PDB file of C-alpha atoms in Angstrom:
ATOM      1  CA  UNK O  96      69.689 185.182 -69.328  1.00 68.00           C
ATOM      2  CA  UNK O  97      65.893 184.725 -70.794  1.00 78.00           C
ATOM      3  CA  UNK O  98      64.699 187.277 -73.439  1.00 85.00           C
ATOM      4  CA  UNK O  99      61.439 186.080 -74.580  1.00 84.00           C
ATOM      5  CA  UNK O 100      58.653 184.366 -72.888  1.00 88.00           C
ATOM      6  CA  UNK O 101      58.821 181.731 -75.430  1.00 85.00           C
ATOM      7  CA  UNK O 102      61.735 180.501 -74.789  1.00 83.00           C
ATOM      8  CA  UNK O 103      62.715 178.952 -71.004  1.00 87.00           C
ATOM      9  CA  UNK O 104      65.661 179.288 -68.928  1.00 88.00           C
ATOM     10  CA  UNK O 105      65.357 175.508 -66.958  1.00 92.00           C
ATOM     11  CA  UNK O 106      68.493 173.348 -67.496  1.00 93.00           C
ATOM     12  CA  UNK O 107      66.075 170.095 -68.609  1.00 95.00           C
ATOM     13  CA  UNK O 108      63.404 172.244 -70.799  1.00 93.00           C
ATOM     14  CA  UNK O 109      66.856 173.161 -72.577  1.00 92.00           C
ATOM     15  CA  UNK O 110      68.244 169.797 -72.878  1.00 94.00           C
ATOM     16  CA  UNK O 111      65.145 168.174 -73.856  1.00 94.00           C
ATOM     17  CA  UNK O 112      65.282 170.836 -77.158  1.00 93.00           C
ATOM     18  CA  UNK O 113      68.825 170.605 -78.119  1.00 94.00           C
ATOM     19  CA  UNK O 114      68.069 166.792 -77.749  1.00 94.00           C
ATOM     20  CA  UNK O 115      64.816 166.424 -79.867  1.00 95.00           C
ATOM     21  CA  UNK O 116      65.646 169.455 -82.289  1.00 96.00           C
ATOM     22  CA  UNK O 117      65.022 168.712 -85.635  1.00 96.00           C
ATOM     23  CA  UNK O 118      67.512 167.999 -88.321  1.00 95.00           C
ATOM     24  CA  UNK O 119      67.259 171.933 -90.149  1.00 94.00           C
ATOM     25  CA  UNK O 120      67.571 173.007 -86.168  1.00 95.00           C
ATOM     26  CA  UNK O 121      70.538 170.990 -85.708  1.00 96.00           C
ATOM     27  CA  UNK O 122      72.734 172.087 -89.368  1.00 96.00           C
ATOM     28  CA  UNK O 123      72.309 175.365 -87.451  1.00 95.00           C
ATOM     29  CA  UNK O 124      73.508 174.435 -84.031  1.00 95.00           C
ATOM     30  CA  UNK O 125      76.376 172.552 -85.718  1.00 96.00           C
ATOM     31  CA  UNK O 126      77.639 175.572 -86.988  1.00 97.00           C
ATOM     32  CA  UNK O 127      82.031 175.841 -87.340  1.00 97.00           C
ATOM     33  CA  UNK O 128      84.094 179.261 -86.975  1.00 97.00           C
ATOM     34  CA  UNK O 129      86.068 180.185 -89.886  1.00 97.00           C
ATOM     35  CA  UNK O 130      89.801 180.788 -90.339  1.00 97.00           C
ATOM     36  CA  UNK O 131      90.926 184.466 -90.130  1.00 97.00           C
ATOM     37  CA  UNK O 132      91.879 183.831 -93.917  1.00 96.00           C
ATOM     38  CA  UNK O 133      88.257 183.154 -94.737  1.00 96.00           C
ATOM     39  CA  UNK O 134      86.647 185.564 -92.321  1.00 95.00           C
ATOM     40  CA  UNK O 135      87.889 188.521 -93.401  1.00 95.00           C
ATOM     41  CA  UNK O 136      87.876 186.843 -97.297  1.00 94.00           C
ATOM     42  CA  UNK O 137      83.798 186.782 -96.497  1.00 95.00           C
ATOM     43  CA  UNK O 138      83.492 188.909 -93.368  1.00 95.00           C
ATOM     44  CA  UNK O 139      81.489 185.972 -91.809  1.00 95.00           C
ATOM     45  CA  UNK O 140      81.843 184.363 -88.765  1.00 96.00           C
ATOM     46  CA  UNK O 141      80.362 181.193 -88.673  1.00 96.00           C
ATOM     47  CA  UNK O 142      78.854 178.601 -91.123  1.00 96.00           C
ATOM     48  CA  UNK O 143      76.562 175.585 -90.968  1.00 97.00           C
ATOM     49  CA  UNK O 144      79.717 172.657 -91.540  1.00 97.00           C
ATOM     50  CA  UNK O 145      79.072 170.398 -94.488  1.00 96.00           C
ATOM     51  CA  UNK O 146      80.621 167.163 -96.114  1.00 96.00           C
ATOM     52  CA  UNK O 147      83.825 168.057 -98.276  1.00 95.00           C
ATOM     53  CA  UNK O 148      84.670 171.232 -96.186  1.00 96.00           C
ATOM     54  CA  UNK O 149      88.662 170.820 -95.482  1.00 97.00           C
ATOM     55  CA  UNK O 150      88.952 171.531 -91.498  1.00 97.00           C
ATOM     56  CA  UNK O 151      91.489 172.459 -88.698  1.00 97.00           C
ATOM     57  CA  UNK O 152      90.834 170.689 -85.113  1.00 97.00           C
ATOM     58  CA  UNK O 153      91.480 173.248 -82.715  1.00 97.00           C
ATOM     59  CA  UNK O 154      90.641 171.344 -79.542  1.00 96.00           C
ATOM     60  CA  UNK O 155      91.378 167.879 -77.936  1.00 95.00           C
ATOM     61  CA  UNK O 156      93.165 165.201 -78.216  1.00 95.00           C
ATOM     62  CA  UNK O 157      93.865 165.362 -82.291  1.00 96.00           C
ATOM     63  CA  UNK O 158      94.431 169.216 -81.509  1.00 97.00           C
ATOM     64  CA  UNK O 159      96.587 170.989 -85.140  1.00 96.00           C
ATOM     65  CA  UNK O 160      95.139 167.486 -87.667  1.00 96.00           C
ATOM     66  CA  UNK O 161      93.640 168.831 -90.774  1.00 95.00           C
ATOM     67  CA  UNK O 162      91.728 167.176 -93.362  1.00 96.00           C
ATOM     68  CA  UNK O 163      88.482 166.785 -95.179  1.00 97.00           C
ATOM     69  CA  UNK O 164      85.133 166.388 -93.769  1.00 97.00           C
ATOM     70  CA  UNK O 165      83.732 162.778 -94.668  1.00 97.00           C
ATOM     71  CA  UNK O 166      80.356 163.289 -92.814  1.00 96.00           C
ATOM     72  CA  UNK O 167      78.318 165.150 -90.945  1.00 96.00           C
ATOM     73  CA  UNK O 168      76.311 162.953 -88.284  1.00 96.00           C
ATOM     74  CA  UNK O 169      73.750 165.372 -86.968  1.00 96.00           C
ATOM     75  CA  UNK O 170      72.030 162.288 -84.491  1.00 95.00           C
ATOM     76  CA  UNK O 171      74.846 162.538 -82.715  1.00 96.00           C
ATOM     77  CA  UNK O 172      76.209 166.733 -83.298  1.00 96.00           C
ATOM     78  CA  UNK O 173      79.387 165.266 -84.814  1.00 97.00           C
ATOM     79  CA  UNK O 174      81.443 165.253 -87.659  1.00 97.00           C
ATOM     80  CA  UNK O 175      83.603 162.738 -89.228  1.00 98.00           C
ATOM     81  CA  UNK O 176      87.499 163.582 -90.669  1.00 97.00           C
ATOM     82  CA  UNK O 177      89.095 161.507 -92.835  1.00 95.00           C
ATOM     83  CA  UNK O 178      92.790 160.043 -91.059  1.00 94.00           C
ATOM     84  CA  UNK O 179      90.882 160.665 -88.025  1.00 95.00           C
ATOM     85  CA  UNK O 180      90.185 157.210 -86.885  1.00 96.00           C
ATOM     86  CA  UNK O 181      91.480 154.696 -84.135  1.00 95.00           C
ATOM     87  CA  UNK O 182      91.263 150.833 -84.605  1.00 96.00           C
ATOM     88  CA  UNK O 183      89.912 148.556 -82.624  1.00 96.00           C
ATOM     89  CA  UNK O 184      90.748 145.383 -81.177  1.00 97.00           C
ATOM     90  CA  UNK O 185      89.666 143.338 -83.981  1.00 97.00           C
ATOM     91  CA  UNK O 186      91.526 145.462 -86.395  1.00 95.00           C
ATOM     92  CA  UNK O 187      88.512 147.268 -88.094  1.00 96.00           C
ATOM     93  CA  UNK O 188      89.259 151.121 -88.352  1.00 96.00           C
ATOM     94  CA  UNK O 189      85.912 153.609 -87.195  1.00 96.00           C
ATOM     95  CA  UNK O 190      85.678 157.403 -87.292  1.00 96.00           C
ATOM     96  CA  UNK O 191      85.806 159.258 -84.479  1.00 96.00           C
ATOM     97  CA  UNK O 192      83.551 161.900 -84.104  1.00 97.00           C
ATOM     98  CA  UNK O 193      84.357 165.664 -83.410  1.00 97.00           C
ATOM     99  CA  UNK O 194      82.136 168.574 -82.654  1.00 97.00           C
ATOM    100  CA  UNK O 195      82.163 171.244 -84.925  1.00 97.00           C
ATOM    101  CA  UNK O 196      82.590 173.977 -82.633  1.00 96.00           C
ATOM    102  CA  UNK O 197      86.236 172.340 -81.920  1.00 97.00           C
ATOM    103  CA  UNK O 198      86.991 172.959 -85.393  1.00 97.00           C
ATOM    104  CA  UNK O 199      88.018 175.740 -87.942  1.00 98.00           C
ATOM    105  CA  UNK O 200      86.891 175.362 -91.141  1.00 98.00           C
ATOM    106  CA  UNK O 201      89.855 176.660 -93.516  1.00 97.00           C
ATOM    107  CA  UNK O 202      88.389 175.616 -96.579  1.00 97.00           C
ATOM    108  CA  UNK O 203      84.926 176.046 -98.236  1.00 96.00           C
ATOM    109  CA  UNK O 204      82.920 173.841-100.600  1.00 95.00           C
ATOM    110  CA  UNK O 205      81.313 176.115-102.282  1.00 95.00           C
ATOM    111  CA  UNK O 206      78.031 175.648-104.265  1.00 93.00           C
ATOM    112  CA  UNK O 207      75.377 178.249-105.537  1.00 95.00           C
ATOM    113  CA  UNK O 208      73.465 178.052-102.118  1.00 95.00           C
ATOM    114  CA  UNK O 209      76.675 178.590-100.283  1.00 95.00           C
ATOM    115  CA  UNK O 210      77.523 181.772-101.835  1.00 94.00           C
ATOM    116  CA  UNK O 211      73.747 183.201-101.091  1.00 94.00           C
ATOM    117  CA  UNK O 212      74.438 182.147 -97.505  1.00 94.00           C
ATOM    118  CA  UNK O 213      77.268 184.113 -97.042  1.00 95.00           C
ATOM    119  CA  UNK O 214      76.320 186.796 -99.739  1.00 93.00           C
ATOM    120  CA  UNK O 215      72.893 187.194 -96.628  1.00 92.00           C
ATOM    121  CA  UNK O 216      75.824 186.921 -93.787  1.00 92.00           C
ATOM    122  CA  UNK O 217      78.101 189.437 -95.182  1.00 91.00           C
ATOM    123  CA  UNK O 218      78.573 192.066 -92.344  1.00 87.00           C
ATOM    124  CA  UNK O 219      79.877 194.569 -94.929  1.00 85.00           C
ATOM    125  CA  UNK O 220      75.920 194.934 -96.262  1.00 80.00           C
ATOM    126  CA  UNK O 221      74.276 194.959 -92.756  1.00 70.00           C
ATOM    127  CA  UNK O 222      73.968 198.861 -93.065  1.00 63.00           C
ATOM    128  CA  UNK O 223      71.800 198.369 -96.391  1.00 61.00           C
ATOM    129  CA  UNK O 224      68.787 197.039 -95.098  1.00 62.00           C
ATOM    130  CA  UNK O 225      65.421 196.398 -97.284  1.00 63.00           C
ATOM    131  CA  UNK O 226      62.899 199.027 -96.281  1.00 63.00           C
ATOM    132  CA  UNK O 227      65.087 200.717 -93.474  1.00 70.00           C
ATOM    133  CA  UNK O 228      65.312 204.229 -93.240  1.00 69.00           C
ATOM    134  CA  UNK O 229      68.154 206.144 -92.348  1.00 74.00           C
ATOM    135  CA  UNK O 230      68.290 209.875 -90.964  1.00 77.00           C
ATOM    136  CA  UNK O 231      68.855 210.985 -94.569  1.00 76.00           C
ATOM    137  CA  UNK O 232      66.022 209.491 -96.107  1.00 73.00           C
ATOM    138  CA  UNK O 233      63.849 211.117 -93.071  1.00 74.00           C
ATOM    139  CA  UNK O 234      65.405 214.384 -93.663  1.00 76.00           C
ATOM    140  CA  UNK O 235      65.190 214.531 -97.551  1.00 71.00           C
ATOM    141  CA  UNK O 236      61.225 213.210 -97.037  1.00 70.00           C
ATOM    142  CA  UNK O 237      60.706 216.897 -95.049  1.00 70.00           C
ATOM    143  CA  UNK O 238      62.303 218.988 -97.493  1.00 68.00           C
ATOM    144  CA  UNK O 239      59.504 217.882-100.070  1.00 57.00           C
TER     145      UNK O 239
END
């Protein structure tokens, strides 16, 4: 369903910007869910995935493997696990890549910026918005 007149509903317009999106566009789009450990530890969601984040594959073929994430290939929108490889017929081992939204994300690496990202996502604060007012304000203003 289309909200804004900015944005369009057609199935190729759509395509064509998930396609050509930039790279700060894509870290957002390849965004993972967190583990019910970690979401209610934070009270967020979702995060942008990053290298050295320790996952949980949820969907597919390597469905319950864990382990560390070795890269994060935005060209392509996937990520790369370590022990999640095949080999191929002249022996070399490759990565194989996995989309982030069939992953759980059950550790964090967590750096200063990190912790300001989900410090801003923390749905605990959401009531305690800069320069909102709430009834009480309004009704303490008219007592003055």
């Amino acid at each position: 369903m289309k909200f804004g007149p900015g944005k369009s509903s057609a199935r190729r317009k759509s395509r064509k910007a998930h396609f050509t999106a930039h790279s700060t566009a894509k870290r957002k789009i390849m965004s993972a869910s967190l583990s019910p450990e970690l979401r209610k530890k934070y009270n967020v969601r979702s995060v942008p995935i990053r290298k050295d984040d320790e996952v949980k594959v949820v969907r597919g073929t390597y469905k319950n493997r864990d382990g560390k994430v070795t890269q994060v290939y935005r060209k392509k929108y996937v990520i790369h696990i370590e022990r999640i490889h095949r080999e191929k017929n002249n022996g070399a081992t490759v990565n194989l890549g996995i989309h982030p939204s069939k992953v759980i994300i059950t550790k964090l690496h967590l750096d200063p910026d990190r912790k300001t990202l989900l410090a801003r996502k923390n749905r605990a604060n959401k009531g305690d918005k800069p320069g909102k007012f709430t009834e009480d304000d309004v009704a303490m203003g008219e007592l003055d």
